[in-house]
């Protein structure tokens, strides 16, 4: 069994957290209050108590969507988020691991450099008062990830992320079902082989896609020629879309369109274009 077994969260990165939060609320998501990060550059190392980022999250019980804002541009940036903002379009992706150190060792043994394991903390409000979210992450070197923003994360206090009062969404969202990576047609096999090693999961085929089914959620790689039927992708590679599972597709679509947001029918449900969702398309699919 792989040390990586689920899609933990996507990251929608923005320099205007309030603006991207308003977009996601209009899509029908309940968001956690803003929460600022404390970050280390190495496991057990000194924690930067004031950094440039804060987030709001749409949480589903295990997976979530993180709206990550650069809220203090002149503050320390130990995880180099400003560089990621400049170099990556679309989403960033964190897959879930029960042991970040084991994942880092496996990647290193496969010849894939990374940041090493790093610590993250942030304070959140709970019904019992303020508590601290603690997690660990290891971010793959861009060369290792073939140009994709890709990290493995280990939660130490998931109960403070997925608080019960945050799990009910007006659009009926219940989970992060899949994330779609779009690559050049002639690079499809290269990416499929690389991510089979990164995830330690064999890939299958679904039409033109290469798919990686995890215990919870699915990572998908598709050639740009197939993606362009639904997504206006111009540059690759890009994490171009995420699929959110909802309990009632009709209810979700009525809410989204009622808020003045254009939708498009796709085979698995309906799509909200990247321009209306912070730079990456959102597909809603009924579970």
mmCIF file of C-alpha atoms in Angstrom:
data_model
loop_
_atom_site.group_PDB
_atom_site.id
_atom_site.type_symbol
_atom_site.label_atom_id
_atom_site.label_comp_id
_atom_site.label_asym_id
_atom_site.label_seq_id
_atom_site.Cartn_x
_atom_site.Cartn_y
_atom_site.Cartn_z
ATOM 1 C CA UNK A 1 0.000 0.000 0.000
ATOM 2 C CA UNK A 2 1.277 3.468 -0.880
ATOM 3 C CA UNK A 3 2.113 6.003 1.818
ATOM 4 C CA UNK A 4 -0.071 8.382 -0.257
ATOM 5 C CA UNK A 5 -3.728 7.371 -0.339
ATOM 6 C CA UNK A 6 -6.025 10.355 -0.880
ATOM 7 C CA UNK A 7 -6.444 13.806 -2.375
ATOM 8 C CA UNK A 8 -5.972 16.068 0.625
ATOM 9 C CA UNK A 9 -6.544 19.495 -0.874
ATOM 10 C CA UNK A 10 -6.179 21.771 -3.821
ATOM 11 C CA UNK A 11 -4.729 25.261 -3.481
ATOM 12 C CA UNK A 12 -6.220 28.256 -5.264
ATOM 13 C CA UNK A 13 -3.515 30.886 -4.920
ATOM 14 C CA UNK A 14 -4.363 34.589 -5.022
ATOM 15 C CA UNK A 15 -2.981 37.967 -4.048
ATOM 16 C CA UNK A 16 -6.515 39.017 -3.070
ATOM 17 C CA UNK A 17 -7.925 36.603 -0.501
ATOM 18 C CA UNK A 18 -11.148 38.568 -0.035
ATOM 19 C CA UNK A 19 -11.871 38.537 -3.775
ATOM 20 C CA UNK A 20 -11.286 34.818 -4.268
ATOM 21 C CA UNK A 21 -13.278 34.033 -1.115
ATOM 22 C CA UNK A 22 -16.229 35.998 -2.488
ATOM 23 C CA UNK A 23 -16.041 33.974 -5.712
ATOM 24 C CA UNK A 24 -16.137 30.666 -3.848
ATOM 25 C CA UNK A 25 -18.951 31.781 -1.587
ATOM 26 C CA UNK A 26 -20.898 32.647 -4.754
ATOM 27 C CA UNK A 27 -20.239 29.074 -5.916
ATOM 28 C CA UNK A 28 -21.992 27.888 -2.768
ATOM 29 C CA UNK A 29 -19.120 26.970 -0.461
ATOM 30 C CA UNK A 30 -19.000 27.588 3.283
ATOM 31 C CA UNK A 31 -15.542 28.962 4.116
ATOM 32 C CA UNK A 32 -13.539 28.919 7.316
ATOM 33 C CA UNK A 33 -12.513 32.321 8.743
ATOM 34 C CA UNK A 34 -9.144 33.749 7.647
ATOM 35 C CA UNK A 35 -6.208 32.023 9.353
ATOM 36 C CA UNK A 36 -2.558 33.119 9.126
ATOM 37 C CA UNK A 37 0.308 30.645 8.749
ATOM 38 C CA UNK A 38 3.368 29.959 10.849
ATOM 39 C CA UNK A 39 5.924 27.991 8.841
ATOM 40 C CA UNK A 40 9.320 26.352 9.203
ATOM 41 C CA UNK A 41 11.925 25.717 6.534
ATOM 42 C CA UNK A 42 12.733 22.266 7.939
ATOM 43 C CA UNK A 43 11.186 19.698 10.269
ATOM 44 C CA UNK A 44 11.677 20.802 13.867
ATOM 45 C CA UNK A 45 13.327 24.038 12.753
ATOM 46 C CA UNK A 46 12.494 27.545 13.937
ATOM 47 C CA UNK A 47 8.967 28.630 13.087
ATOM 48 C CA UNK A 48 8.436 31.944 11.301
ATOM 49 C CA UNK A 49 5.696 33.450 13.458
ATOM 50 C CA UNK A 50 4.586 35.984 10.873
ATOM 51 C CA UNK A 51 4.481 35.062 7.189
ATOM 52 C CA UNK A 52 3.001 36.478 4.006
ATOM 53 C CA UNK A 53 0.096 34.019 3.720
ATOM 54 C CA UNK A 54 -3.299 33.279 5.213
ATOM 55 C CA UNK A 55 -6.077 31.013 4.051
ATOM 56 C CA UNK A 56 -9.765 30.264 4.028
ATOM 57 C CA UNK A 57 -10.921 26.724 3.344
ATOM 58 C CA UNK A 58 -13.946 24.843 2.049
ATOM 59 C CA UNK A 59 -13.805 21.625 4.084
ATOM 60 C CA UNK A 60 -15.531 18.321 3.362
ATOM 61 C CA UNK A 61 -14.566 16.032 6.259
ATOM 62 C CA UNK A 62 -11.269 14.739 4.836
ATOM 63 C CA UNK A 63 -10.476 16.689 1.672
ATOM 64 C CA UNK A 64 -10.761 20.443 1.226
ATOM 65 C CA UNK A 65 -10.150 23.383 -1.087
ATOM 66 C CA UNK A 66 -7.676 25.923 0.266
ATOM 67 C CA UNK A 67 -7.952 29.535 -0.837
ATOM 68 C CA UNK A 68 -4.428 30.747 -0.139
ATOM 69 C CA UNK A 69 -3.864 34.484 -0.099
ATOM 70 C CA UNK A 70 -0.654 36.484 -0.144
ATOM 71 C CA UNK A 71 -1.935 38.961 2.421
ATOM 72 C CA UNK A 72 1.316 40.580 3.605
ATOM 73 C CA UNK A 73 3.640 40.796 0.579
ATOM 74 C CA UNK A 74 6.576 42.196 2.569
ATOM 75 C CA UNK A 75 6.428 39.549 5.321
ATOM 76 C CA UNK A 76 8.696 36.470 5.420
ATOM 77 C CA UNK A 77 7.949 33.787 2.838
ATOM 78 C CA UNK A 78 9.709 30.614 4.063
ATOM 79 C CA UNK A 79 7.723 28.348 1.728
ATOM 80 C CA UNK A 80 8.354 30.606 -1.306
ATOM 81 C CA UNK A 81 4.679 31.097 -2.054
ATOM 82 C CA UNK A 82 5.332 34.318 -3.951
ATOM 83 C CA UNK A 83 7.590 32.388 -6.322
ATOM 84 C CA UNK A 84 4.870 29.772 -6.813
ATOM 85 C CA UNK A 85 2.385 32.535 -7.565
ATOM 86 C CA UNK A 86 4.650 33.844 -10.304
ATOM 87 C CA UNK A 87 5.586 30.474 -11.814
ATOM 88 C CA UNK A 88 2.413 28.359 -11.629
ATOM 89 C CA UNK A 89 -0.940 28.795 -13.320
ATOM 90 C CA UNK A 90 -3.991 26.844 -12.246
ATOM 91 C CA UNK A 91 -4.049 24.874 -9.018
ATOM 92 C CA UNK A 92 -1.463 23.521 -6.644
ATOM 93 C CA UNK A 93 -2.135 20.054 -5.232
ATOM 94 C CA UNK A 94 -1.474 18.405 -1.878
ATOM 95 C CA UNK A 95 -1.997 14.657 -1.612
ATOM 96 C CA UNK A 96 -2.511 13.044 1.775
ATOM 97 C CA UNK A 97 0.050 10.888 3.548
ATOM 98 C CA UNK A 98 0.051 9.310 6.981
ATOM 99 C CA UNK A 99 3.823 9.747 7.237
ATOM 100 C CA UNK A 100 5.439 12.719 5.501
ATOM 101 C CA UNK A 101 8.930 11.546 6.438
ATOM 102 C CA UNK A 102 8.328 8.149 4.806
ATOM 103 C CA UNK A 103 7.034 9.863 1.672
ATOM 104 C CA UNK A 104 10.094 12.111 1.540
ATOM 105 C CA UNK A 105 12.422 9.113 1.924
ATOM 106 C CA UNK A 106 10.645 7.219 -0.845
ATOM 107 C CA UNK A 107 10.835 10.187 -3.194
ATOM 108 C CA UNK A 108 14.513 10.697 -2.391
ATOM 109 C CA UNK A 109 15.242 7.021 -3.036
ATOM 110 C CA UNK A 110 13.532 7.369 -6.423
ATOM 111 C CA UNK A 111 15.827 10.295 -7.269
ATOM 112 C CA UNK A 112 13.247 13.038 -6.748
ATOM 113 C CA UNK A 113 14.566 16.017 -4.769
ATOM 114 C CA UNK A 114 12.170 17.914 -2.527
ATOM 115 C CA UNK A 115 12.116 20.604 0.126
ATOM 116 C CA UNK A 116 12.341 17.992 2.851
ATOM 117 C CA UNK A 117 9.614 17.814 5.479
ATOM 118 C CA UNK A 118 8.515 21.158 6.927
ATOM 119 C CA UNK A 119 6.170 22.200 9.734
ATOM 120 C CA UNK A 120 3.021 24.303 9.453
ATOM 121 C CA UNK A 121 0.840 25.831 12.150
ATOM 122 C CA UNK A 122 -2.117 28.190 12.151
ATOM 123 C CA UNK A 123 -4.584 29.255 14.808
ATOM 124 C CA UNK A 124 -8.292 28.677 14.264
ATOM 125 C CA UNK A 125 -11.447 29.413 16.183
ATOM 126 C CA UNK A 126 -13.485 26.472 17.465
ATOM 127 C CA UNK A 127 -16.638 26.344 19.611
ATOM 128 C CA UNK A 128 -14.307 25.589 22.545
ATOM 129 C CA UNK A 129 -12.020 28.543 21.818
ATOM 130 C CA UNK A 130 -8.825 29.052 19.840
ATOM 131 C CA UNK A 131 -6.909 25.934 18.803
ATOM 132 C CA UNK A 132 -3.812 25.324 16.673
ATOM 133 C CA UNK A 133 -3.820 23.394 13.412
ATOM 134 C CA UNK A 134 -0.569 21.458 13.022
ATOM 135 C CA UNK A 135 0.592 19.703 9.874
ATOM 136 C CA UNK A 136 3.688 18.652 7.952
ATOM 137 C CA UNK A 137 4.377 19.010 4.268
ATOM 138 C CA UNK A 138 7.002 18.007 1.726
ATOM 139 C CA UNK A 139 7.014 19.831 -1.605
ATOM 140 C CA UNK A 140 8.480 18.195 -4.686
ATOM 141 C CA UNK A 141 11.161 20.042 -6.600
ATOM 142 C CA UNK A 142 9.650 21.442 -9.848
ATOM 143 C CA UNK A 143 11.923 19.202 -11.878
ATOM 144 C CA UNK A 144 10.810 16.144 -9.929
ATOM 145 C CA UNK A 145 7.143 17.055 -10.427
ATOM 146 C CA UNK A 146 7.709 17.926 -14.114
ATOM 147 C CA UNK A 147 6.646 21.535 -13.595
ATOM 148 C CA UNK A 148 3.591 20.820 -11.426
ATOM 149 C CA UNK A 149 3.010 22.384 -7.992
ATOM 150 C CA UNK A 150 2.811 19.156 -5.970
ATOM 151 C CA UNK A 151 3.098 18.417 -2.257
ATOM 152 C CA UNK A 152 2.342 15.626 0.212
ATOM 153 C CA UNK A 153 0.768 16.671 3.500
ATOM 154 C CA UNK A 154 0.321 14.972 6.866
ATOM 155 C CA UNK A 155 -2.301 16.294 9.277
ATOM 156 C CA UNK A 156 -1.535 16.136 12.988
ATOM 157 C CA UNK A 157 -4.770 17.860 14.099
ATOM 158 C CA UNK A 158 -7.368 17.249 11.353
ATOM 159 C CA UNK A 159 -10.228 17.831 13.800
ATOM 160 C CA UNK A 160 -9.420 21.549 13.829
ATOM 161 C CA UNK A 161 -9.546 21.757 10.026
ATOM 162 C CA UNK A 162 -12.712 19.735 9.458
ATOM 163 C CA UNK A 163 -14.906 21.208 12.175
ATOM 164 C CA UNK A 164 -18.534 20.012 11.970
ATOM 165 C CA UNK A 165 -20.021 23.483 11.561
ATOM 166 C CA UNK A 166 -17.848 24.059 8.458
ATOM 167 C CA UNK A 167 -18.909 20.904 6.595
ATOM 168 C CA UNK A 168 -22.377 21.968 5.431
ATOM 169 C CA UNK A 169 -22.309 23.800 2.097
ATOM 170 C CA UNK A 170 -25.226 25.524 0.329
ATOM 171 C CA UNK A 171 -24.176 23.793 -2.911
ATOM 172 C CA UNK A 172 -24.250 20.362 -1.259
ATOM 173 C CA UNK A 173 -20.491 19.743 -1.641
ATOM 174 C CA UNK A 174 -19.233 16.600 0.085
ATOM 175 C CA UNK A 175 -15.725 16.015 -1.250
ATOM 176 C CA UNK A 176 -12.882 16.628 -3.666
ATOM 177 C CA UNK A 177 -13.520 13.931 -6.277
ATOM 178 C CA UNK A 178 -10.667 14.496 -8.734
ATOM 179 C CA UNK A 179 -7.971 16.842 -9.972
ATOM 180 C CA UNK A 180 -7.047 17.134 -13.656
ATOM 181 C CA UNK A 181 -3.517 17.710 -14.929
ATOM 182 C CA UNK A 182 -3.306 18.789 -18.582
ATOM 183 C CA UNK A 183 -0.059 18.033 -20.414
ATOM 184 C CA UNK A 184 1.289 18.209 -23.955
ATOM 185 C CA UNK A 185 0.094 15.307 -26.103
ATOM 186 C CA UNK A 186 3.589 13.957 -26.658
ATOM 187 C CA UNK A 187 4.338 14.104 -22.912
ATOM 188 C CA UNK A 188 1.359 12.046 -21.708
ATOM 189 C CA UNK A 189 3.278 8.802 -21.207
ATOM 190 C CA UNK A 190 6.153 10.613 -19.497
ATOM 191 C CA UNK A 191 3.810 12.180 -16.955
ATOM 192 C CA UNK A 192 1.903 8.938 -16.418
ATOM 193 C CA UNK A 193 5.108 7.060 -15.683
ATOM 194 C CA UNK A 194 6.472 9.784 -13.415
ATOM 195 C CA UNK A 195 3.307 10.112 -11.342
ATOM 196 C CA UNK A 196 3.011 6.346 -10.989
ATOM 197 C CA UNK A 197 6.286 6.569 -9.080
ATOM 198 C CA UNK A 198 5.443 9.781 -7.202
ATOM 199 C CA UNK A 199 2.108 8.391 -6.006
ATOM 200 C CA UNK A 200 3.305 4.771 -5.825
ATOM 201 C CA UNK A 201 0.073 3.848 -7.599
ATOM 202 C CA UNK A 202 -0.292 2.159 -11.017
ATOM 203 C CA UNK A 203 -2.270 4.168 -13.523
ATOM 204 C CA UNK A 204 -5.280 3.074 -15.517
ATOM 205 C CA UNK A 205 -6.907 4.440 -18.658
ATOM 206 C CA UNK A 206 -10.196 6.290 -19.070
ATOM 207 C CA UNK A 207 -10.529 7.322 -22.707
ATOM 208 C CA UNK A 208 -7.587 9.632 -23.436
ATOM 209 C CA UNK A 209 -6.818 10.093 -19.728
ATOM 210 C CA UNK A 210 -4.358 8.309 -17.501
ATOM 211 C CA UNK A 211 -6.016 7.925 -14.102
ATOM 212 C CA UNK A 212 -4.684 7.238 -10.614
ATOM 213 C CA UNK A 213 -7.456 6.024 -8.286
ATOM 214 C CA UNK A 214 -6.679 6.638 -4.627
ATOM 215 C CA UNK A 215 -8.600 5.532 -1.552
ATOM 216 C CA UNK A 216 -10.370 8.889 -1.684
ATOM 217 C CA UNK A 217 -10.272 10.887 -4.894
ATOM 218 C CA UNK A 218 -8.640 10.426 -8.266
ATOM 219 C CA UNK A 219 -5.674 12.111 -9.930
ATOM 220 C CA UNK A 220 -6.051 12.401 -13.705
ATOM 221 C CA UNK A 221 -3.628 13.291 -16.501
ATOM 222 C CA UNK A 222 -4.990 14.204 -19.925
ATOM 223 C CA UNK A 223 -3.483 15.374 -23.227
ATOM 224 C CA UNK A 224 -4.189 18.978 -24.098
ATOM 225 C CA UNK A 225 -5.917 18.011 -27.353
ATOM 226 C CA UNK A 226 -8.603 16.178 -25.358
ATOM 227 C CA UNK A 227 -8.896 18.868 -22.696
ATOM 228 C CA UNK A 228 -9.547 21.679 -25.163
ATOM 229 C CA UNK A 229 -13.038 20.360 -25.839
ATOM 230 C CA UNK A 230 -14.041 21.741 -22.443
ATOM 231 C CA UNK A 231 -11.107 23.822 -21.164
ATOM 232 C CA UNK A 232 -9.377 26.738 -22.944
ATOM 233 C CA UNK A 233 -5.884 25.526 -22.044
ATOM 234 C CA UNK A 234 -3.005 27.210 -23.854
ATOM 235 C CA UNK A 235 0.097 26.361 -21.820
ATOM 236 C CA UNK A 236 1.046 23.038 -20.270
ATOM 237 C CA UNK A 237 1.534 21.478 -17.817
ATOM 238 C CA UNK A 238 -1.278 22.904 -15.715
ATOM 239 C CA UNK A 239 -3.557 21.600 -12.977
ATOM 240 C CA UNK A 240 -6.516 22.984 -14.869
ATOM 241 C CA UNK A 241 -9.607 21.682 -13.076
ATOM 242 C CA UNK A 242 -10.924 20.146 -9.904
ATOM 243 C CA UNK A 243 -14.121 18.129 -9.545
ATOM 244 C CA UNK A 244 -16.281 18.612 -6.470
ATOM 245 C CA UNK A 245 -18.787 15.912 -5.522
ATOM 246 C CA UNK A 246 -22.218 17.248 -4.549
ATOM 247 C CA UNK A 247 -25.357 15.559 -3.262
ATOM 248 C CA UNK A 248 -27.758 17.197 -5.734
ATOM 249 C CA UNK A 249 -26.431 18.429 -9.066
ATOM 250 C CA UNK A 250 -29.593 20.325 -9.978
ATOM 251 C CA UNK A 251 -29.608 22.195 -6.684
ATOM 252 C CA UNK A 252 -25.945 23.116 -7.029
ATOM 253 C CA UNK A 253 -26.383 24.375 -10.593
ATOM 254 C CA UNK A 254 -29.451 26.421 -9.696
ATOM 255 C CA UNK A 255 -27.530 28.108 -6.873
ATOM 256 C CA UNK A 256 -24.461 28.853 -9.008
ATOM 257 C CA UNK A 257 -26.455 30.214 -11.941
ATOM 258 C CA UNK A 258 -28.692 32.145 -9.551
ATOM 259 C CA UNK A 259 -25.595 34.006 -8.433
ATOM 260 C CA UNK A 260 -24.970 35.124 -12.014
ATOM 261 C CA UNK A 261 -22.211 32.619 -12.798
ATOM 262 C CA UNK A 262 -22.177 30.945 -16.206
ATOM 263 C CA UNK A 263 -22.100 27.140 -16.307
ATOM 264 C CA UNK A 264 -21.520 24.577 -19.031
ATOM 265 C CA UNK A 265 -22.727 20.985 -19.221
ATOM 266 C CA UNK A 266 -19.925 18.399 -19.272
ATOM 267 C CA UNK A 267 -20.171 14.585 -19.246
ATOM 268 C CA UNK A 268 -19.933 14.252 -15.459
ATOM 269 C CA UNK A 269 -22.021 17.288 -14.479
ATOM 270 C CA UNK A 270 -21.444 20.971 -15.063
ATOM 271 C CA UNK A 271 -18.410 23.203 -15.245
ATOM 272 C CA UNK A 272 -17.612 26.691 -13.991
ATOM 273 C CA UNK A 273 -14.869 28.231 -16.098
ATOM 274 C CA UNK A 274 -11.483 29.151 -14.678
ATOM 275 C CA UNK A 275 -12.127 32.887 -15.028
ATOM 276 C CA UNK A 276 -14.984 32.584 -12.520
ATOM 277 C CA UNK A 277 -13.143 30.322 -10.080
ATOM 278 C CA UNK A 278 -9.741 31.859 -9.448
ATOM 279 C CA UNK A 279 -7.784 30.481 -12.381
ATOM 280 C CA UNK A 280 -8.825 26.816 -12.519
ATOM 281 C CA UNK A 281 -12.135 25.352 -13.616
ATOM 282 C CA UNK A 282 -14.487 23.750 -11.100
ATOM 283 C CA UNK A 283 -16.577 20.779 -12.201
ATOM 284 C CA UNK A 284 -19.558 19.786 -10.070
ATOM 285 C CA UNK A 285 -20.495 16.105 -10.213
ATOM 286 C CA UNK A 286 -23.205 14.248 -8.318
ATOM 287 C CA UNK A 287 -22.112 11.589 -5.872
#
